[in-house]
Amino acid sequence: MNGSITPPSVERARRSLPHRAARVTSWRPTVEQLAYTGLALFALCTRLWDLGSRALHHDESLHTYFSWVYEQGNGYIHHPMMHGPSLFHLEALAYLLFGSSDWASRLPAALFGVVLVLSPALLRDRELLGRWGALAASTFLLISPSVLYFSRFIRHDIFAVTATVLLFICFLRYVHQPARRWLVGALVTGAFMLTTHEVTFVSAFILVTFIAVAVAARAAPILLATSGVALAAFGGSVLLFEALGVPGLPTIPWENPTGQAIQTFTIRLLTHPITLAALGLFCLWAFWSWRLLAREKDPDEPWSAWLQRVSPPGSVASAIAAALSDRVGLAWGASLGAGIFIALYTSLFTNLGGLASGTVGAIGYWLGQHGVQRGEQPWFYYLVMLPQYEVIAVAAFPIGLALALRGGLATLRHSTPPTSWLTLTFLVYWTAVMLAVLSWAGEKMPWLVIHITVPLCLLAGLVVGRLLEQFERAWTCWNRDRRRLAVGLATLVVALLAQWFLAMAWVTAGPLDATKGFPLRTIRLGEETTLRLAWVPVLVAAFAVIVPAVDRRWRRFALPAVSGWLVAATLFQVHAGWRVTFREGDVPRDMLIYVQTAPHVVQLTRDLERFSHELTGGMDLELWYDSGTQWPMNWYLREFPRRRYFGTTLNTLPEHPPPIILYSLEYLRPETDALLRSQYTSFDYPMRWWYPEETTYRAFAIAPELKNPARQNLQTSDLPPFTLGDVLRSIWRSLSSAREPAQQAKLFRLVALRELPSPIGSYRFRLYVRNDLLPAFQEIRLRQPRLDPVLAAPPVPTETEASS
């Protein structure tokens, strides 16, 4: 009896084993799965390889130091100046797991960069990006120079843009097919997004306004009319107040936000005529719109049910109705999102004041920075930056815009939008609004460019995905000869563009001209005609696309020609990304690199560590540093327990002077230098250096919005004020100057080879070594390999060092 009867469940399991084994052995990865696996491996390699070699930027050192202080158990209090708290918690976790180092500092950003590259895989449905479109979008995010560089940069932007992409993916997926997981995911990622960076308030505005317009267009077009009337009335009231001499809105007290200052500002803001007009018009608009909508629904019918009834399936309005009716999903998402938001802003419930600083405080502080104009970047800052690095994405935007407009007209005629039109329109809207807002904002910095680049890459993926779908269909229909012709045509286009690049590089590599004080390459003698002829391959490559496109019989052969252009542009972006990220990551020859810490700082830190070990047997070397060297030295000297910060002045020395003193030339006075030289030998180092903006891009156009008159116009000798006509004429002068061979050569050497027309600027500091310790320190310096002189000049010896 024992064991003679087999239980039915065991018998069923035995019978299913051969079938399961067959399924396992017959599984083969698809080409798409292999492609995403390759993208994941490339993303990991490009984001993680040599991650700690570049010196930490000034802002990076702030983030890493306070994260390290947090990890050491000394607490963290959110402040709007350094954006959201998520970065500091992720950094502290990285230090807890891997120890504090430059590599560990950038690890969270790099991992988020990998997630960003793979995120388009969630939009593989045809109604979204499509299979080819998602794969192309991931590829463009992988090879984007700006996304690559700032994925290895410990600032908040990579966290913010990744969270924004995931939020928007959840939104698009929910519209396509409402499911609770996407609703909960949207609320959770949205909450995390708001803990990263204040630019996410712009992202939230983009999503909310797009939803509002889409819902109104589908369910209640009358709302578009009422909203337009309300906005026009508000604009008219602002103009009326200006004509009557009413002063503008009160200035935000961001410099000294005391309780009394905030209270006074709030009262003045709420009682200001513009604010009262805005509140009054909003109330009138809301009441008017509600009355109009109430006429179209049954009084007993819930608003969500009415919205579901009047909205076609697959529309944004239908998705909003489904979300409003899913109370369980809303409760779960809101609870989890609120938990993340509260936990991070309160520093794990140790700082309840972070809830105020993370909402009203953050918005108020950064709106106050608009008028400060730190960096004084002009309105065209991102317009001249993007084409230098994101060639494919920039070229795809006008195509995507045209397709979105054509799809909109088709929707008006047939009431049924084309496939993926909603996704296309949303990406165009996202890109356009983000570009407009960031170009308007008073503070423009290069790391913000990824908030424009990412939607551009997704849009480029969708556009190129459609092209690849057509190419795939054509390829399956062609015979062997036509396939060979297509491959040959694509190869020809790549070869022509490569020939243009090599020809331009050769013609513009003439002798150096140092008459202007800085050696510049000139055009080879008598080669201006050759420079013009160098553009012939580009024209031929363009005709390879245009000629087949105008002939119906050969139209499909325009696709391989376009593919050749794509391959060439991809190679250029890979070249640009490799150079700015791996070859010259801390030498500012690119617009993406902004006031970067010089690599000499890292090398000096290593020298001081070795010096300390030889002198004290550990890290007990005593060293002093001033306010000008405080950042990044607070981070780089964190392991020296006997470090001392002395501010900006040093009038006397103790009886036993410290072995090492670091002093910035900004605060170093002649009498202090004389005092120190009596007992020390000094060495000069660059601490920070920056891209020469005045001689590169600032003369592109007039920027009348800048408060500094000296920077409004670097093109002519005309003085402000400037009109719109002056701005347009300055743009035309810059564009028309590109016809000149000398200007073409200058632009090519700058964009393709990063040869600057003037030296980079620098902020320098002085290292003082006590004379009795100089031989030991010199031995350590000479024992270690110095920096590559091609990338950066070595430390400059002072007169004291030369005499010794």
mmCIF file of N, CA and C in Angstrom, residues 143-147 377-378 380-395 446 449 453 456 500-501 568-580 588-593 691-693 695-700 746-757:
data_model
loop_
_atom_site.group_PDB
_atom_site.id
_atom_site.type_symbol
_atom_site.label_atom_id
_atom_site.label_comp_id
_atom_site.label_asym_id
_atom_site.label_seq_id
_atom_site.Cartn_x
_atom_site.Cartn_y
_atom_site.Cartn_z
ATOM 1 N N ILE A 143 23.857 57.096 -27.452
ATOM 2 C CA ILE A 143 24.949 57.796 -28.125
ATOM 3 C C ILE A 143 24.862 59.305 -27.976
ATOM 4 N N SER A 144 23.849 59.805 -27.290
ATOM 5 C CA SER A 144 23.731 61.252 -27.099
ATOM 6 C C SER A 144 24.905 61.761 -26.272
ATOM 7 N N PRO A 145 25.713 62.681 -26.792
ATOM 8 C CA PRO A 145 26.857 63.182 -26.006
ATOM 9 C C PRO A 145 26.441 63.857 -24.707
ATOM 10 N N SER A 146 25.379 64.646 -24.734
ATOM 11 C CA SER A 146 24.972 65.346 -23.519
ATOM 12 C C SER A 146 24.385 64.389 -22.495
ATOM 13 N N VAL A 147 23.578 63.419 -22.932
ATOM 14 C CA VAL A 147 23.034 62.443 -21.985
ATOM 15 C C VAL A 147 24.157 61.590 -21.406
ATOM 16 N N GLN A 377 23.634 83.738 -19.392
ATOM 17 C CA GLN A 377 23.567 83.092 -20.699
ATOM 18 C C GLN A 377 22.463 83.723 -21.545
ATOM 19 N N PRO A 378 22.686 83.862 -22.852
ATOM 20 C CA PRO A 378 21.696 84.526 -23.713
ATOM 21 C C PRO A 378 20.533 83.608 -24.064
ATOM 22 N N PHE A 380 19.628 82.402 -26.806
ATOM 23 C CA PHE A 380 19.912 81.389 -27.833
ATOM 24 C C PHE A 380 20.905 80.342 -27.338
ATOM 25 N N TYR A 381 21.129 80.270 -26.041
ATOM 26 C CA TYR A 381 22.145 79.386 -25.465
ATOM 27 C C TYR A 381 21.945 77.943 -25.911
ATOM 28 N N TYR A 382 20.747 77.406 -25.719
ATOM 29 C CA TYR A 382 20.501 76.004 -26.070
ATOM 30 C C TYR A 382 20.355 75.815 -27.580
ATOM 31 N N LEU A 383 19.955 76.862 -28.275
ATOM 32 C CA LEU A 383 19.812 76.754 -29.731
ATOM 33 C C LEU A 383 21.154 76.576 -30.424
ATOM 34 N N VAL A 384 22.222 77.139 -29.856
ATOM 35 C CA VAL A 384 23.551 76.954 -30.451
ATOM 36 C C VAL A 384 24.272 75.756 -29.849
ATOM 37 N N MET A 385 23.843 75.303 -28.664
ATOM 38 C CA MET A 385 24.484 74.151 -28.051
ATOM 39 C C MET A 385 24.002 72.838 -28.661
ATOM 40 N N LEU A 386 22.713 72.690 -28.832
ATOM 41 C CA LEU A 386 22.151 71.409 -29.265
ATOM 42 C C LEU A 386 22.690 70.934 -30.612
ATOM 43 N N PRO A 387 22.757 71.782 -31.654
ATOM 44 C CA PRO A 387 23.243 71.268 -32.944
ATOM 45 C C PRO A 387 24.700 70.800 -32.914
ATOM 46 N N GLN A 388 25.479 71.233 -31.951
ATOM 47 C CA GLN A 388 26.876 70.797 -31.878
ATOM 48 C C GLN A 388 27.013 69.351 -31.435
ATOM 49 N N TYR A 389 25.994 68.821 -30.758
ATOM 50 C CA TYR A 389 26.102 67.483 -30.186
ATOM 51 C C TYR A 389 24.968 66.554 -30.617
ATOM 52 N N GLU A 390 23.751 67.057 -30.698
ATOM 53 C CA GLU A 390 22.576 66.210 -30.969
ATOM 54 C C GLU A 390 22.107 66.400 -32.410
ATOM 55 N N VAL A 391 22.941 65.983 -33.347
ATOM 56 C CA VAL A 391 22.660 66.227 -34.763
ATOM 57 C C VAL A 391 21.373 65.519 -35.197
ATOM 58 N N ILE A 392 21.234 64.243 -34.846
ATOM 59 C CA ILE A 392 20.077 63.456 -35.287
ATOM 60 C C ILE A 392 18.796 63.999 -34.669
ATOM 61 N N ALA A 393 18.815 64.246 -33.368
ATOM 62 C CA ALA A 393 17.611 64.705 -32.684
ATOM 63 C C ALA A 393 17.162 66.066 -33.188
ATOM 64 N N VAL A 394 18.100 66.978 -33.406
ATOM 65 C CA VAL A 394 17.749 68.314 -33.894
ATOM 66 C C VAL A 394 17.169 68.225 -35.302
ATOM 67 N N ALA A 395 17.751 67.379 -36.158
ATOM 68 C CA ALA A 395 17.242 67.244 -37.528
ATOM 69 C C ALA A 395 15.866 66.596 -37.550
ATOM 70 N N PRO A 446 24.556 74.285 -18.703
ATOM 71 C CA PRO A 446 24.634 73.220 -19.711
ATOM 72 C C PRO A 446 23.959 71.935 -19.279
ATOM 73 N N VAL A 449 20.405 71.042 -20.428
ATOM 74 C CA VAL A 449 20.139 70.709 -21.824
ATOM 75 C C VAL A 449 19.557 69.314 -21.966
ATOM 76 N N THR A 453 17.106 67.486 -24.574
ATOM 77 C CA THR A 453 17.665 66.423 -25.395
ATOM 78 C C THR A 453 16.857 65.136 -25.311
ATOM 79 N N LEU A 456 13.758 65.127 -27.338
ATOM 80 C CA LEU A 456 14.197 65.159 -28.730
ATOM 81 C C LEU A 456 14.626 63.773 -29.198
ATOM 82 N N TRP A 500 34.041 64.379 -47.098
ATOM 83 C CA TRP A 500 33.896 65.801 -46.746
ATOM 84 C C TRP A 500 34.610 66.104 -45.441
ATOM 85 N N PHE A 501 34.453 65.257 -44.443
ATOM 86 C CA PHE A 501 35.080 65.484 -43.139
ATOM 87 C C PHE A 501 36.601 65.504 -43.275
ATOM 88 N N ALA A 568 26.311 58.238 -40.644
ATOM 89 C CA ALA A 568 27.350 59.266 -40.533
ATOM 90 C C ALA A 568 27.111 60.155 -39.306
ATOM 91 N N ALA A 569 25.851 60.545 -39.090
ATOM 92 C CA ALA A 569 25.540 61.369 -37.922
ATOM 93 C C ALA A 569 25.798 60.608 -36.629
ATOM 94 N N THR A 570 25.516 59.305 -36.641
ATOM 95 C CA THR A 570 25.781 58.484 -35.456
ATOM 96 C C THR A 570 27.271 58.439 -35.150
ATOM 97 N N LEU A 571 28.076 58.274 -36.182
ATOM 98 C CA LEU A 571 29.529 58.257 -35.976
ATOM 99 C C LEU A 571 30.025 59.592 -35.417
ATOM 100 N N PHE A 572 29.448 60.693 -35.912
ATOM 101 C CA PHE A 572 29.855 62.004 -35.391
ATOM 102 C C PHE A 572 29.482 62.139 -33.925
ATOM 103 N N GLN A 573 28.277 61.691 -33.537
ATOM 104 C CA GLN A 573 27.867 61.810 -32.144
ATOM 105 C C GLN A 573 28.705 60.917 -31.235
ATOM 106 N N VAL A 574 29.058 59.738 -31.722
ATOM 107 C CA VAL A 574 29.935 58.868 -30.933
ATOM 108 C C VAL A 574 31.286 59.546 -30.723
ATOM 109 N N HIS A 575 31.801 60.161 -31.790
ATOM 110 C CA HIS A 575 33.072 60.889 -31.682
ATOM 111 C C HIS A 575 32.968 62.030 -30.674
ATOM 112 N N ALA A 576 31.892 62.811 -30.766
ATOM 113 C CA ALA A 576 31.724 63.944 -29.850
ATOM 114 C C ALA A 576 31.552 63.474 -28.413
ATOM 115 N N GLY A 577 30.770 62.407 -28.203
ATOM 116 C CA GLY A 577 30.559 61.894 -26.857
ATOM 117 C C GLY A 577 31.817 61.317 -26.248
ATOM 118 N N TRP A 578 32.598 60.605 -27.049
ATOM 119 C CA TRP A 578 33.860 60.050 -26.541
ATOM 120 C C TRP A 578 34.808 61.165 -26.131
ATOM 121 N N ARG A 579 34.873 62.210 -26.932
ATOM 122 C CA ARG A 579 35.823 63.286 -26.645
ATOM 123 C C ARG A 579 35.416 64.044 -25.382
ATOM 124 N N VAL A 580 34.166 64.452 -25.291
ATOM 125 C CA VAL A 580 33.756 65.289 -24.173
ATOM 126 C C VAL A 580 33.678 64.498 -22.870
ATOM 127 N N PRO A 588 37.788 72.152 -20.232
ATOM 128 C CA PRO A 588 36.605 72.780 -20.835
ATOM 129 C C PRO A 588 36.821 73.275 -22.258
ATOM 130 N N ARG A 589 36.857 72.338 -23.195
ATOM 131 C CA ARG A 589 36.890 72.719 -24.600
ATOM 132 C C ARG A 589 35.521 72.555 -25.245
ATOM 133 N N ASP A 590 34.528 72.151 -24.465
ATOM 134 C CA ASP A 590 33.168 71.963 -24.960
ATOM 135 C C ASP A 590 32.210 72.844 -24.177
ATOM 136 N N MET A 591 31.112 73.239 -24.832
ATOM 137 C CA MET A 591 30.091 74.021 -24.148
ATOM 138 C C MET A 591 29.440 73.218 -23.030
ATOM 139 N N LEU A 592 29.452 71.893 -23.130
ATOM 140 C CA LEU A 592 28.845 71.070 -22.093
ATOM 141 C C LEU A 592 29.621 71.124 -20.779
ATOM 142 N N ILE A 593 30.902 71.477 -20.850
ATOM 143 C CA ILE A 593 31.753 71.502 -19.653
ATOM 144 C C ILE A 593 31.767 72.927 -19.125
ATOM 145 N N TYR A 691 35.087 77.436 -20.261
ATOM 146 C CA TYR A 691 34.989 77.571 -21.721
ATOM 147 C C TYR A 691 34.962 79.046 -22.105
ATOM 148 N N PRO A 692 35.716 79.461 -23.127
ATOM 149 C CA PRO A 692 35.738 80.880 -23.525
ATOM 150 C C PRO A 692 34.489 81.268 -24.313
ATOM 151 N N GLU A 693 33.468 81.713 -23.625
ATOM 152 C CA GLU A 693 32.164 81.970 -24.254
ATOM 153 C C GLU A 693 32.192 83.191 -25.183
ATOM 154 N N THR A 695 34.370 84.430 -27.140
ATOM 155 C CA THR A 695 34.990 84.283 -28.461
ATOM 156 C C THR A 695 34.409 83.116 -29.257
ATOM 157 N N THR A 696 33.396 82.448 -28.735
ATOM 158 C CA THR A 696 32.842 81.288 -29.451
ATOM 159 C C THR A 696 31.405 81.531 -29.894
ATOM 160 N N TYR A 697 30.454 81.569 -28.949
ATOM 161 C CA TYR A 697 29.043 81.581 -29.374
ATOM 162 C C TYR A 697 28.280 82.850 -29.004
ATOM 163 N N ARG A 698 28.786 83.644 -28.078
ATOM 164 C CA ARG A 698 27.991 84.769 -27.584
ATOM 165 C C ARG A 698 27.751 85.844 -28.646
ATOM 166 N N ALA A 699 28.578 85.890 -29.667
ATOM 167 C CA ALA A 699 28.392 86.886 -30.728
ATOM 168 C C ALA A 699 27.396 86.425 -31.783
ATOM 169 N N PHE A 700 26.733 85.298 -31.559
ATOM 170 C CA PHE A 700 25.782 84.807 -32.560
ATOM 171 C C PHE A 700 24.633 85.789 -32.762
ATOM 172 N N LYS A 746 36.709 78.039 -39.220
ATOM 173 C CA LYS A 746 36.662 78.251 -37.773
ATOM 174 C C LYS A 746 35.577 77.390 -37.133
ATOM 175 N N LEU A 747 34.392 77.361 -37.744
ATOM 176 C CA LEU A 747 33.298 76.561 -37.190
ATOM 177 C C LEU A 747 33.620 75.072 -37.238
ATOM 178 N N PHE A 748 34.225 74.627 -38.323
ATOM 179 C CA PHE A 748 34.558 73.203 -38.421
ATOM 180 C C PHE A 748 35.571 72.804 -37.358
ATOM 181 N N ARG A 749 36.623 73.587 -37.204
ATOM 182 C CA ARG A 749 37.643 73.243 -36.220
ATOM 183 C C ARG A 749 37.074 73.294 -34.793
ATOM 184 N N LEU A 750 36.101 74.176 -34.585
ATOM 185 C CA LEU A 750 35.513 74.289 -33.257
ATOM 186 C C LEU A 750 34.582 73.121 -32.963
ATOM 187 N N VAL A 751 33.635 72.838 -33.866
ATOM 188 C CA VAL A 751 32.610 71.837 -33.599
ATOM 189 C C VAL A 751 33.158 70.425 -33.735
ATOM 190 N N ALA A 752 33.944 70.170 -34.774
ATOM 191 C CA ALA A 752 34.402 68.807 -35.036
ATOM 192 C C ALA A 752 35.632 68.434 -34.222
ATOM 193 N N LEU A 753 36.551 69.392 -34.025
ATOM 194 C CA LEU A 753 37.825 69.082 -33.373
ATOM 195 C C LEU A 753 38.031 69.832 -32.064
ATOM 196 N N ARG A 754 37.095 70.690 -31.688
ATOM 197 C CA ARG A 754 37.132 71.461 -30.447
ATOM 198 C C ARG A 754 38.411 72.280 -30.314
ATOM 199 N N GLU A 755 38.823 72.907 -31.399
ATOM 200 C CA GLU A 755 39.941 73.840 -31.363
ATOM 201 C C GLU A 755 39.384 75.229 -31.079
ATOM 202 N N LEU A 756 39.744 75.788 -29.930
ATOM 203 C CA LEU A 756 39.163 77.038 -29.467
ATOM 204 C C LEU A 756 39.885 78.235 -30.063
ATOM 205 N N PRO A 757 39.162 79.332 -30.288
ATOM 206 C CA PRO A 757 39.797 80.539 -30.834
ATOM 207 C C PRO A 757 40.493 81.389 -29.782
#
